[in-house]
N, C-alpha and C. Protein backbone atom coordinates (compact mmCIF):
# COMPACT_ATOMS: atom_id res chain seq x y z
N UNK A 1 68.83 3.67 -63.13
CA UNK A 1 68.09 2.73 -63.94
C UNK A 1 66.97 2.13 -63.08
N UNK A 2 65.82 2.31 -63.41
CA UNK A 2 64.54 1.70 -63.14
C UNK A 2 64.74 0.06 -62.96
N UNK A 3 63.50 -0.56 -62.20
CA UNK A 3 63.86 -1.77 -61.89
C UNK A 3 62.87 -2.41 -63.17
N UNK A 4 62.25 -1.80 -63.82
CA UNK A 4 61.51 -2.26 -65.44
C UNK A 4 62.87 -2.65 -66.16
N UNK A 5 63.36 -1.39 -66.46
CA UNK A 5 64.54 -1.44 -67.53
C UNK A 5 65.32 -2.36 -66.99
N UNK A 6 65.71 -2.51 -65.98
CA UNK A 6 66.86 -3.89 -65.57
C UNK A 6 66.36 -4.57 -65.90
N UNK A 7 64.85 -5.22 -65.74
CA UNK A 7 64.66 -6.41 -66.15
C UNK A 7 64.68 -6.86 -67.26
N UNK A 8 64.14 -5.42 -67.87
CA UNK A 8 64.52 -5.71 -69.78
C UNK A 8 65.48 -5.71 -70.15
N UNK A 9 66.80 -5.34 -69.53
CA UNK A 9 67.85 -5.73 -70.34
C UNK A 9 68.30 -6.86 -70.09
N UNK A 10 68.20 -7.64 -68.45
CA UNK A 10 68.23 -9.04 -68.16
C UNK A 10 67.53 -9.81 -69.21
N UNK A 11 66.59 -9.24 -69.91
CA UNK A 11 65.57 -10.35 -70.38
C UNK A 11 66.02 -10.25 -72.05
N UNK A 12 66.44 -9.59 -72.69
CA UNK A 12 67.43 -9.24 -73.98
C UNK A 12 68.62 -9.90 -73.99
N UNK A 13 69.10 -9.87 -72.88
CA UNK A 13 70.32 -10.25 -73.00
C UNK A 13 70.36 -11.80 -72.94
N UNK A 14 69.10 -12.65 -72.25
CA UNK A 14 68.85 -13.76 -72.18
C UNK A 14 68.73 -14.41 -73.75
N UNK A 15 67.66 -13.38 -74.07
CA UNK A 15 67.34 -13.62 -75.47
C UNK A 15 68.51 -14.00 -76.29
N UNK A 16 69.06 -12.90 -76.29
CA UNK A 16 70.53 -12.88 -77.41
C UNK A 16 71.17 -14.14 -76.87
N UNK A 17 71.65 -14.63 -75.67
CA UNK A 17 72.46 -15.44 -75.78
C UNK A 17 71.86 -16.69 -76.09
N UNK A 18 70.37 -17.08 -76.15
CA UNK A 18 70.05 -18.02 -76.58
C UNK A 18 69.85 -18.09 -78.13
N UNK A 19 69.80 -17.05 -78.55
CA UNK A 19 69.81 -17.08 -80.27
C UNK A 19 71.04 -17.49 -80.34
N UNK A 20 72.19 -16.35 -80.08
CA UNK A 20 73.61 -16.69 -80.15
C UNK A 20 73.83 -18.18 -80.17
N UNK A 21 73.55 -18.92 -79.36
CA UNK A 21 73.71 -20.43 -78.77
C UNK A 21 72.87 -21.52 -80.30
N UNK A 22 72.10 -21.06 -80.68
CA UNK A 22 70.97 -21.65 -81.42
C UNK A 22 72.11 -21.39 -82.85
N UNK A 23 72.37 -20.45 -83.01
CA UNK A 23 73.43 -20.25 -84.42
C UNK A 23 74.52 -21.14 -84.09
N UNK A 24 75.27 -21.01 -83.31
CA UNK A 24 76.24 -21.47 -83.15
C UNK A 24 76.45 -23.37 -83.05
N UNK A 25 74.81 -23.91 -83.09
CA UNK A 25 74.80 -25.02 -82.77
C UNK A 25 74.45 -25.11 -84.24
N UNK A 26 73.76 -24.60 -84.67
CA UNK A 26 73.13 -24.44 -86.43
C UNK A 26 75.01 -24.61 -87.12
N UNK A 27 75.68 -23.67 -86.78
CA UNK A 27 76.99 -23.58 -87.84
C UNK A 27 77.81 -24.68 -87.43
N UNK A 28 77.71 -25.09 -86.53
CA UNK A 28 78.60 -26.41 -86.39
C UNK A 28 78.16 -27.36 -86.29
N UNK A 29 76.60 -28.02 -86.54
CA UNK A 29 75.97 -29.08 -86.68
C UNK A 29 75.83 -29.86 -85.80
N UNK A 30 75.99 -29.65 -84.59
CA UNK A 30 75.77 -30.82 -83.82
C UNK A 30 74.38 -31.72 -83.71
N UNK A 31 75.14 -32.83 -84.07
CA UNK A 31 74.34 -34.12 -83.77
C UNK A 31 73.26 -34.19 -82.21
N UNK A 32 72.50 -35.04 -82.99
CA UNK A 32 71.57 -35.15 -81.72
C UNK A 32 72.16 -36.21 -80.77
N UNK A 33 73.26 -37.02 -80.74
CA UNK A 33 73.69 -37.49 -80.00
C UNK A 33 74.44 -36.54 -78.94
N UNK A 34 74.93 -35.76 -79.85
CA UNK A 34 76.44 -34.30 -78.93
C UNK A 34 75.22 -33.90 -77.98
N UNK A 35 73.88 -33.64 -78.95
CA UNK A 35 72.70 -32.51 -77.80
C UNK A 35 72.40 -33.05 -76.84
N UNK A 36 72.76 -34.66 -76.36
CA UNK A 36 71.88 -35.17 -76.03
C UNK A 36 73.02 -35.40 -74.58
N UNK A 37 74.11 -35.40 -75.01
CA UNK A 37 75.42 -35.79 -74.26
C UNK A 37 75.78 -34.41 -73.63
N UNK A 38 75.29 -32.78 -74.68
CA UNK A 38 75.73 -31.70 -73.24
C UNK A 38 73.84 -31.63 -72.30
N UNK A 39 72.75 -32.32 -72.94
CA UNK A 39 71.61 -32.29 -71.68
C UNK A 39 71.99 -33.10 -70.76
N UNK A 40 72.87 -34.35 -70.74
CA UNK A 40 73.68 -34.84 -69.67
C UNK A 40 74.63 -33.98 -68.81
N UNK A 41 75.47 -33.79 -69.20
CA UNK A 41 76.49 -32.68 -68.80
C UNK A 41 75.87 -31.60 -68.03
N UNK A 42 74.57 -31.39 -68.56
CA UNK A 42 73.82 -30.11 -67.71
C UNK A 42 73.31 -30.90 -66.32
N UNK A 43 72.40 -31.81 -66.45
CA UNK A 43 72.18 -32.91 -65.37
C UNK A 43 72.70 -33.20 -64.63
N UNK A 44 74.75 -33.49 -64.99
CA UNK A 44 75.19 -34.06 -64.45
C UNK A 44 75.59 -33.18 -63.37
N UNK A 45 76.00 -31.95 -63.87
CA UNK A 45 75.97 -30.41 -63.20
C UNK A 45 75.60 -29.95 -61.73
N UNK A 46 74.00 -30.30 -62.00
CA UNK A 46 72.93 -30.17 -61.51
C UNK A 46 72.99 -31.01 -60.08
N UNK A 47 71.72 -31.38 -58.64
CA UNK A 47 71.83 -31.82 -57.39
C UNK A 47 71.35 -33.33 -58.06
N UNK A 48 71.01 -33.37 -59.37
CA UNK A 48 70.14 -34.34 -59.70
C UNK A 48 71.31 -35.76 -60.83
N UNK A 49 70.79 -36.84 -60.70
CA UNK A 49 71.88 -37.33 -61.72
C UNK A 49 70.86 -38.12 -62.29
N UNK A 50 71.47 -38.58 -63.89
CA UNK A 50 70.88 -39.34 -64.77
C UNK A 50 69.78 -40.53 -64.30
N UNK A 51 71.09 -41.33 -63.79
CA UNK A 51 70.66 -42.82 -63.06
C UNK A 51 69.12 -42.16 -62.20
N UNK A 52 68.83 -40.73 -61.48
CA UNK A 52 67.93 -41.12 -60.38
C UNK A 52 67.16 -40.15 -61.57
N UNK A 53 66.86 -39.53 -62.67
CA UNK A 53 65.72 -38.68 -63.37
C UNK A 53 65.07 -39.57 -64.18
N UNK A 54 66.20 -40.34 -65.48
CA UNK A 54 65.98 -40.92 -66.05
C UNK A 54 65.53 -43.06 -66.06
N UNK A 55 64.64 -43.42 -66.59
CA UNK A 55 64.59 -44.73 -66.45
C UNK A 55 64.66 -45.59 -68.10
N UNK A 56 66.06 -45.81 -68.13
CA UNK A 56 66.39 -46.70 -69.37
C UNK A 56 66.45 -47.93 -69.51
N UNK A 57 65.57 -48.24 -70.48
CA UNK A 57 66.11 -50.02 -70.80
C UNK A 57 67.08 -50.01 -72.34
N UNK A 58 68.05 -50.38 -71.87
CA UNK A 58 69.22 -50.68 -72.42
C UNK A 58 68.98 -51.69 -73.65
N UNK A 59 68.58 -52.52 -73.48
CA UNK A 59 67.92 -54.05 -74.38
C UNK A 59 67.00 -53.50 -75.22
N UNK A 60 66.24 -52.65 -74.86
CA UNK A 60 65.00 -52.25 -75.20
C UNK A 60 64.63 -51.59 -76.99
N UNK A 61 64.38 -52.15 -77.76
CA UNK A 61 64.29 -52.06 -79.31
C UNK A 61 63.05 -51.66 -79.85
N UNK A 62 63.37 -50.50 -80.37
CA UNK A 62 61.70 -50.17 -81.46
C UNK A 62 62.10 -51.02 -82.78
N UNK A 63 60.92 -52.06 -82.98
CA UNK A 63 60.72 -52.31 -84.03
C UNK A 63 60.43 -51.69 -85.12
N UNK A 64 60.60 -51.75 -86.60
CA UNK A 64 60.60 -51.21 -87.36
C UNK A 64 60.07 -52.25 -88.55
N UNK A 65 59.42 -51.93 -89.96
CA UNK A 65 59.70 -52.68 -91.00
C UNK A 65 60.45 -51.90 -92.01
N UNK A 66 60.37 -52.54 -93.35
CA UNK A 66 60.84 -51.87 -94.28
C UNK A 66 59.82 -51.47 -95.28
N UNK A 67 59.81 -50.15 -95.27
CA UNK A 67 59.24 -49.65 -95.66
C UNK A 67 58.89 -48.90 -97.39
N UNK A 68 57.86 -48.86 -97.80
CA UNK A 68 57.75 -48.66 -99.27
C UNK A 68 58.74 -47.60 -100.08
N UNK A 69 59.10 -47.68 -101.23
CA UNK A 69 59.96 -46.45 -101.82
C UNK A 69 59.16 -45.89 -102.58
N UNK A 70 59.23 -44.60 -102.94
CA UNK A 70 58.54 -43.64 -103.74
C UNK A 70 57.93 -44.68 -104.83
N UNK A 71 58.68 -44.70 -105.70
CA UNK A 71 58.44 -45.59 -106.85
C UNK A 71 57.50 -47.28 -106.94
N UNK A 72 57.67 -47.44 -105.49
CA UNK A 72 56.48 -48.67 -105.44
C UNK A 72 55.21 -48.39 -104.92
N UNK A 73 55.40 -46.82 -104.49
CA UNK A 73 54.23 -46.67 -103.28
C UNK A 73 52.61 -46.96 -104.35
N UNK A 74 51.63 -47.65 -103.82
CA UNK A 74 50.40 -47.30 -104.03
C UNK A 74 49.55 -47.56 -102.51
N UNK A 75 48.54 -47.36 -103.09
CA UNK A 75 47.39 -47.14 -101.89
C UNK A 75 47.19 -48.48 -101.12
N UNK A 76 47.15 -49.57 -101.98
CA UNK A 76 47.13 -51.07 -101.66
C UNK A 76 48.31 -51.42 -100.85
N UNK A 77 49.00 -51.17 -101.57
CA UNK A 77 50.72 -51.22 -100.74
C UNK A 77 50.99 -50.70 -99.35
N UNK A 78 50.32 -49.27 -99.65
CA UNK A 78 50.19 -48.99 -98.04
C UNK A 78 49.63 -49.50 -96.82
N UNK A 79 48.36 -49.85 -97.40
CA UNK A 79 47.63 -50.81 -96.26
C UNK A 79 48.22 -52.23 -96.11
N UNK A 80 48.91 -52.82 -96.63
CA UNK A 80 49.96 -53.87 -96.26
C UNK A 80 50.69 -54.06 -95.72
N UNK A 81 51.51 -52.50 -95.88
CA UNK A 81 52.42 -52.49 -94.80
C UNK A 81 52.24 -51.70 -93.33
N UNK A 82 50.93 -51.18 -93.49
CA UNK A 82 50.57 -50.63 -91.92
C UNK A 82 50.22 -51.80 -91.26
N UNK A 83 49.35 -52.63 -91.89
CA UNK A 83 49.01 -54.06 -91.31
C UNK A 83 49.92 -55.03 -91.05
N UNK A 84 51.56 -55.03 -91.58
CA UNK A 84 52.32 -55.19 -91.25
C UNK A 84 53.35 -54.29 -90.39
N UNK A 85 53.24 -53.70 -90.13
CA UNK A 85 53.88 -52.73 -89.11
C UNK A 85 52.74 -52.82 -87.92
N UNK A 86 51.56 -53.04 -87.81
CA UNK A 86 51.00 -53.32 -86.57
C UNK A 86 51.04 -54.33 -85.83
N UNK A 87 51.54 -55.12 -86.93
CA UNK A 87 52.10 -56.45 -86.11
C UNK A 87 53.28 -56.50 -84.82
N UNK A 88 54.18 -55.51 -85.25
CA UNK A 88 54.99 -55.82 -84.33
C UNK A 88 54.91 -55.12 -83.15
N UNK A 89 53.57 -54.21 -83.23
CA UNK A 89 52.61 -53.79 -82.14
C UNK A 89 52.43 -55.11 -81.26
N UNK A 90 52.90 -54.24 -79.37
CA UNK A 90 52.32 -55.40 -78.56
C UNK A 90 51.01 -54.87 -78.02
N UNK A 91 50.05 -55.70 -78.29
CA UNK A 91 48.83 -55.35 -77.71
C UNK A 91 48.02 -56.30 -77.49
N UNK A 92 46.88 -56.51 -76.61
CA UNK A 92 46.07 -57.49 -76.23
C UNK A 92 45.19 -58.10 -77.38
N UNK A 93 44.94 -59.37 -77.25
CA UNK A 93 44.74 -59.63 -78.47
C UNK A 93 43.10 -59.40 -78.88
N UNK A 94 42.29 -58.83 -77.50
CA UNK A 94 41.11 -58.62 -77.75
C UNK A 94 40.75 -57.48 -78.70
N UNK A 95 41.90 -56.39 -78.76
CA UNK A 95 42.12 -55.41 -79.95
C UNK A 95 41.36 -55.90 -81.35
N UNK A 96 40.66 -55.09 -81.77
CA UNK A 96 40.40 -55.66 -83.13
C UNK A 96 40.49 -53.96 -84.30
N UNK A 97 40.73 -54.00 -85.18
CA UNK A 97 41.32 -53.05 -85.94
C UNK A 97 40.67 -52.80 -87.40
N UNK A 98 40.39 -51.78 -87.95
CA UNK A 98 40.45 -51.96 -89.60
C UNK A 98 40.89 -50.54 -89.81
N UNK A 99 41.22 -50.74 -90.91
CA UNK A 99 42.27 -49.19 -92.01
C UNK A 99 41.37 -48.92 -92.71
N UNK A 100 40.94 -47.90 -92.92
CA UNK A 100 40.36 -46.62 -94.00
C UNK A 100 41.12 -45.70 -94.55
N UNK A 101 41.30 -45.60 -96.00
CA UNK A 101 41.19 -44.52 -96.53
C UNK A 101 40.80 -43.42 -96.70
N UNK A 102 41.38 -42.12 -96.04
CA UNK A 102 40.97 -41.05 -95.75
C UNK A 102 41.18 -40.30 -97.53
N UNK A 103 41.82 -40.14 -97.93
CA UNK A 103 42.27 -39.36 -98.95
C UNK A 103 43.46 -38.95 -99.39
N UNK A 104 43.18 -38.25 -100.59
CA UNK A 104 45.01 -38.02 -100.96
C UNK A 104 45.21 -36.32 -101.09
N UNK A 105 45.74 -35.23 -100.79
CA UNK A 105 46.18 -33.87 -101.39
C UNK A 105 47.43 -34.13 -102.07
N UNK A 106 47.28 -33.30 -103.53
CA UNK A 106 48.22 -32.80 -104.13
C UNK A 106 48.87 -30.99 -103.86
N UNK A 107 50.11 -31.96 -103.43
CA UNK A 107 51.46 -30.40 -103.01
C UNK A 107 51.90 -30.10 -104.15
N UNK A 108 52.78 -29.02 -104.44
CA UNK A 108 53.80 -28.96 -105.76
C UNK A 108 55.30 -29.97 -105.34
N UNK A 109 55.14 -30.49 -104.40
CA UNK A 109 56.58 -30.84 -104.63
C UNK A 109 56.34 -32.43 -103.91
N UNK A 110 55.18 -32.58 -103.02
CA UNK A 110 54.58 -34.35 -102.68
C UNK A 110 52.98 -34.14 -102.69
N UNK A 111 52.78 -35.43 -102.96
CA UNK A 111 51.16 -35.86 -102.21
C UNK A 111 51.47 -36.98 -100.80
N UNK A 112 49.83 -36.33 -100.18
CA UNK A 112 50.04 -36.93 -99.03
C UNK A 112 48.78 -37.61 -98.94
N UNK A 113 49.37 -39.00 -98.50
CA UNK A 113 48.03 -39.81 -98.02
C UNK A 113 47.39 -40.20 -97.02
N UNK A 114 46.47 -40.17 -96.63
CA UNK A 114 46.03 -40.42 -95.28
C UNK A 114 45.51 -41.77 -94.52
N UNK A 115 45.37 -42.45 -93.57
CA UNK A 115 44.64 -43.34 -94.03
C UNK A 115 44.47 -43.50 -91.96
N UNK A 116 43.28 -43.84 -91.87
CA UNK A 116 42.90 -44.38 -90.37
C UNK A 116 42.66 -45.14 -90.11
N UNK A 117 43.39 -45.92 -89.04
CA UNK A 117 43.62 -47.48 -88.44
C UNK A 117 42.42 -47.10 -87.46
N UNK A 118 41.09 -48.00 -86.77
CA UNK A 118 40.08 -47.66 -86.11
C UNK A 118 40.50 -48.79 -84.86
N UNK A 119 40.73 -48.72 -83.85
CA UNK A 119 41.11 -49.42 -82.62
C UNK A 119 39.34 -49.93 -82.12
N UNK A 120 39.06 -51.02 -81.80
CA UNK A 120 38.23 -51.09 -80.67
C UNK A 120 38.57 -52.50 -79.81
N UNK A 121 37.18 -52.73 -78.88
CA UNK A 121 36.98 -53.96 -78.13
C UNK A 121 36.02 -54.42 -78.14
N UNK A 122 35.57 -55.60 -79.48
CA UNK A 122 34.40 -56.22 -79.08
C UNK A 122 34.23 -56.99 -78.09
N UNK A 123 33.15 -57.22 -77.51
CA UNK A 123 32.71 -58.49 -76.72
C UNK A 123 32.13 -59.19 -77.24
N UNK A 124 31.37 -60.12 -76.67
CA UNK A 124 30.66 -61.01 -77.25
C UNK A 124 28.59 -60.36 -76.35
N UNK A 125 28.63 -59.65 -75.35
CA UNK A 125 27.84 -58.94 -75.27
C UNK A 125 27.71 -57.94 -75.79
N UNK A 126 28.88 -57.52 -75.86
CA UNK A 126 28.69 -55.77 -76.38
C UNK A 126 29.63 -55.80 -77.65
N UNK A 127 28.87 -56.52 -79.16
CA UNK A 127 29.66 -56.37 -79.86
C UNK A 127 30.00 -55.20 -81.07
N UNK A 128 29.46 -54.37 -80.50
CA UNK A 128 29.47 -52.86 -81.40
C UNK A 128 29.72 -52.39 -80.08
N UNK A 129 30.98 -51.80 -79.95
CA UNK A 129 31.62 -50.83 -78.97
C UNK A 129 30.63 -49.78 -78.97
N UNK A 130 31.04 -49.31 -77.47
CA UNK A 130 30.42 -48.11 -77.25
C UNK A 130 31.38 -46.90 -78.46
N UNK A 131 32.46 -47.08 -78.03
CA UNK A 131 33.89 -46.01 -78.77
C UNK A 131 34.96 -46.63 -79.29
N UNK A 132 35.59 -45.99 -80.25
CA UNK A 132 36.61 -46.55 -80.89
C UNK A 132 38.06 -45.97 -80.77
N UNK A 133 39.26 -45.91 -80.91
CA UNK A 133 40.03 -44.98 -80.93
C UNK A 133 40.85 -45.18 -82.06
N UNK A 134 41.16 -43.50 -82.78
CA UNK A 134 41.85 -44.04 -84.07
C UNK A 134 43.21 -43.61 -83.99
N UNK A 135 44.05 -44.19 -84.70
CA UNK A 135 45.48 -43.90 -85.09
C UNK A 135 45.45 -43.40 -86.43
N UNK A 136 46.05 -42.25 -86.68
CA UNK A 136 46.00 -41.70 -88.19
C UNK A 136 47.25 -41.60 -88.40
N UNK A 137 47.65 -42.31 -89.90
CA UNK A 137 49.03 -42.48 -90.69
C UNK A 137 49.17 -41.79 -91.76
N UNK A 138 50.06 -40.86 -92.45
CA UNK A 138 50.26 -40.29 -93.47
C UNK A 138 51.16 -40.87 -93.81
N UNK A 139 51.24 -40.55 -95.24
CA UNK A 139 52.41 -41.61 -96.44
C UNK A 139 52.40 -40.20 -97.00
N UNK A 140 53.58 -39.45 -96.90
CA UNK A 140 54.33 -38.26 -97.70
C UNK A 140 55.09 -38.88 -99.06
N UNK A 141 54.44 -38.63 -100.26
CA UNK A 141 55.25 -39.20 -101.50
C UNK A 141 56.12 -38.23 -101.97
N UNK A 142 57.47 -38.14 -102.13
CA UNK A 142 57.88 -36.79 -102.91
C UNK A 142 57.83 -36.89 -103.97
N UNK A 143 57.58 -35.89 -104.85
CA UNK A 143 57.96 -36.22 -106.39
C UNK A 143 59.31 -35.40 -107.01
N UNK A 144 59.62 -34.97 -105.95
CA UNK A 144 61.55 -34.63 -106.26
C UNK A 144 62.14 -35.09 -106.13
N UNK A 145 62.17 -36.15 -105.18
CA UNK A 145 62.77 -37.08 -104.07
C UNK A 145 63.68 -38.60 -105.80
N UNK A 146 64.37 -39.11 -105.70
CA UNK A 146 64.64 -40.35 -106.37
C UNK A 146 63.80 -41.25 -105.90
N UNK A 147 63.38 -42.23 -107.09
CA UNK A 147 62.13 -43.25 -106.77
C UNK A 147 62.70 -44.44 -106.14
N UNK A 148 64.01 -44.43 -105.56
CA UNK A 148 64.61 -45.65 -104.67
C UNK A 148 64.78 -44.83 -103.51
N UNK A 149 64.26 -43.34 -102.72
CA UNK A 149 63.71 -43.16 -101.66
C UNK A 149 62.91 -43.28 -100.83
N UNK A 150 63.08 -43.84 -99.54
CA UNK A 150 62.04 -44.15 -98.64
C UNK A 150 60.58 -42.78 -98.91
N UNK A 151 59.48 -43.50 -98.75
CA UNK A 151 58.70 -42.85 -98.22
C UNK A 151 58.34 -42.05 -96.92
N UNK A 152 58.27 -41.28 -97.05
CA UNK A 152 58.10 -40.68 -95.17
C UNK A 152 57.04 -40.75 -94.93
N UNK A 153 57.04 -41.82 -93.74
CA UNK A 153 55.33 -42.25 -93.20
C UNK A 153 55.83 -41.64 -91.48
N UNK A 154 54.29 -40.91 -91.11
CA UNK A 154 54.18 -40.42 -89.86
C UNK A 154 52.77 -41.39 -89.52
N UNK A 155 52.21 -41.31 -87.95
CA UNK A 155 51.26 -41.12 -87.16
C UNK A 155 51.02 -40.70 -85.92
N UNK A 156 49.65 -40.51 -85.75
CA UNK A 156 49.65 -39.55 -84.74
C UNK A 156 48.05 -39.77 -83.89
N UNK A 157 48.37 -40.10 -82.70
CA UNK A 157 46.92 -40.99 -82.12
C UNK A 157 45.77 -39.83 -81.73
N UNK A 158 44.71 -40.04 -82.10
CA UNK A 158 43.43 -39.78 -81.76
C UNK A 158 43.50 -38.48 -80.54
N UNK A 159 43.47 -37.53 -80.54
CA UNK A 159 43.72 -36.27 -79.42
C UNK A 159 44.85 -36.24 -79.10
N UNK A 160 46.23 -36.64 -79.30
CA UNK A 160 46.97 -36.50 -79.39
C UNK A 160 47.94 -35.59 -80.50
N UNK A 161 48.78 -34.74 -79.56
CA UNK A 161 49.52 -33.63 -81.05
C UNK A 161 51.08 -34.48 -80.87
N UNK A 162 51.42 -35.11 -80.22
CA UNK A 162 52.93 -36.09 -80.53
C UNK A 162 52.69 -36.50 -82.13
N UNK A 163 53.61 -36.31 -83.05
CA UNK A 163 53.59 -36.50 -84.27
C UNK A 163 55.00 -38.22 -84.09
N UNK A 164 54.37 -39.51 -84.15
CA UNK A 164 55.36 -40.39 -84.56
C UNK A 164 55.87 -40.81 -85.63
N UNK A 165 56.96 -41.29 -85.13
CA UNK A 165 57.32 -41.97 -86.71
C UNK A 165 57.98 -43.14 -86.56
N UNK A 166 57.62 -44.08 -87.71
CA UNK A 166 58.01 -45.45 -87.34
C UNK A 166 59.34 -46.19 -87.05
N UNK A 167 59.42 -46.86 -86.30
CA UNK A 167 61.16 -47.01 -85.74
C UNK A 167 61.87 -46.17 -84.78
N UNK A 168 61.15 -44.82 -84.30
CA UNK A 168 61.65 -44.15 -83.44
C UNK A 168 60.81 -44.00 -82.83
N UNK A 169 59.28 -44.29 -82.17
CA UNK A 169 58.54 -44.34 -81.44
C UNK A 169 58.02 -45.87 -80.87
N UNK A 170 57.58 -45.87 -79.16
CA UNK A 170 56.77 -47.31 -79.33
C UNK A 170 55.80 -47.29 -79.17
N UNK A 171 55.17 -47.70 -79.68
CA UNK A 171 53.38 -48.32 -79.48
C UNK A 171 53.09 -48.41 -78.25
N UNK A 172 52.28 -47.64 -77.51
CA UNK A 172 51.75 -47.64 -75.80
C UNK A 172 50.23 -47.79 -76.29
N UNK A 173 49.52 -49.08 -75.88
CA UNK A 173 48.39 -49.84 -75.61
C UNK A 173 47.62 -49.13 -74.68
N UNK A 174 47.96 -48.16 -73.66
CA UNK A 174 47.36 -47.52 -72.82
C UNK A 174 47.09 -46.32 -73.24
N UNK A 175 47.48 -45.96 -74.74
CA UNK A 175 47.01 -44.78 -75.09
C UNK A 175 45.60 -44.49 -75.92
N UNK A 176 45.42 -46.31 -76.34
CA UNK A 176 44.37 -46.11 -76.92
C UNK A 176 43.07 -46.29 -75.84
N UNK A 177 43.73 -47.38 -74.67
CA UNK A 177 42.54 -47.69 -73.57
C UNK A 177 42.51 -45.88 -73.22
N UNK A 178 43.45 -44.83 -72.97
CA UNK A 178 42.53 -43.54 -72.45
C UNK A 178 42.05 -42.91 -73.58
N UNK A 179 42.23 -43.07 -74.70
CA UNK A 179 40.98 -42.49 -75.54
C UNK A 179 39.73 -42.91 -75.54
N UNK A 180 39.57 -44.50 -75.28
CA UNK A 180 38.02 -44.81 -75.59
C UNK A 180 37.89 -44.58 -74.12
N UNK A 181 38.29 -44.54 -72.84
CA UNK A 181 37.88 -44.56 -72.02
C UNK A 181 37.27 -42.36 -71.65
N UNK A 182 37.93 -41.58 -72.60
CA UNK A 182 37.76 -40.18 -72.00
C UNK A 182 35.93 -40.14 -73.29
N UNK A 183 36.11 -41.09 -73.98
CA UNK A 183 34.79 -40.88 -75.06
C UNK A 183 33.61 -41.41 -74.10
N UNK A 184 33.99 -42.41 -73.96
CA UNK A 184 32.92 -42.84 -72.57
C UNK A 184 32.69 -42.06 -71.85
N UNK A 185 33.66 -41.56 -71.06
CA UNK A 185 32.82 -40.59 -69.67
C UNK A 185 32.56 -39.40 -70.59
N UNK A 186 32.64 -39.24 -71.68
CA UNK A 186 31.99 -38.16 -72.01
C UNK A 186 30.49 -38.26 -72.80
N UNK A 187 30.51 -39.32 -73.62
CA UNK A 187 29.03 -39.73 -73.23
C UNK A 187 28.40 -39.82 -71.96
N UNK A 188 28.52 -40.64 -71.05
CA UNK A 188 27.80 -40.00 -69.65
C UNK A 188 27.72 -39.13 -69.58
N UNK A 189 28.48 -37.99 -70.01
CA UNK A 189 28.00 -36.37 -69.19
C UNK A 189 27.11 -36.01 -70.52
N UNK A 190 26.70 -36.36 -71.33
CA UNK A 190 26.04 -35.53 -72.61
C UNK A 190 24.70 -36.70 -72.09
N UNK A 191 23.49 -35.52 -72.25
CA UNK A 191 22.27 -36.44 -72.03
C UNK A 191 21.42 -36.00 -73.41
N UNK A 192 20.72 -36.83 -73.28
CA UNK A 192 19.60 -36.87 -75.06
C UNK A 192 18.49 -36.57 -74.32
């Protein structure tokens, strides 16, 4: 046997046992707590341990609100409660913000709405920013769904592909300072 073919069957056989592994977690359902307790177990395994990879705050709480149900959702409604859900955003208070309406698509089975929160920093010299950075929120309505179901609201920041969602993500203030700050140096490099 060639040292090609060994590798391809090393590399098949890898394959298979990770499908194998992927079904087997599919037919018995494990929770994302169990997944989360054998990526420990693997760690713990390992030269490396939790306590020195990982850094947890224990106390530490994503805020959340309560959020619209199918049956109450409108467009008005939405911007109420993003403006209430930014509240429990910690951020400097020089932040200043407004929501736009992007639009709505019709699915066969939801519509989805869009809508963009615009981040900047006025001054009192410079009160039209150079750049802004936006946060974009979708409101998924189902229309299969029962109308005493939550709505599924996502967002997702400005050059960023992390898709969040509310109550399981936190708000990092430094994500919007490196967006307006990568728009800036990129104006400097573009000349007129």
């Amino acid at each position: 046997m060639s040292a090609e073919e060994a590798y391809a069957d090393q590399a098949k056989k890898l394959v298979d046992d990770v499908i194998e592994s992927a079904i087997k977690r599919l037919e018995t359902g494990i929770a994302l707590t169990e997944r989360e307790k054998t990526f420990e177990s693997i760690i713990q395994q390992s030269e490396t341990s939790p306590e020195n990879t990982f850094v947890r705050d224990e106390n530490f709480v994503v805020e959340n609100i309560k959020w619209l149900t199918i049956g109450d959702y409108s467009v008005s409604k939405a911007e109420e409660k993003m403006h209430e859900y930014i509240k429990t955003w910690q951020y400097d208070v020089s932040w200043l913000y407004c929501i736009d309406f992007l639009g709505a698509e019709e699915y066969d089975f939801d519509s989805r709405y869009r809508f963009r929160v615009r981040w900047s920093i006025p001054t009192r010299r410079k009160p039209i920013p150079r750049a802004t950075a936006s946060v974009y929120f979708s409101f998924v309505v189902s229309k299969i769904k029962p109308k005493h179901y939550p709505v599924d609201t996502y967002y997702v920041y400005e050059t960023h592909k992390l898709v969040h969602k509310p109550g399981q993500s936190r708000f990092r203030e430094k994500w919007l300072k490196d967006i307006i700050e990568n728009k800036v140096m990129m104006m400097q490099m573009v000349e007129f």
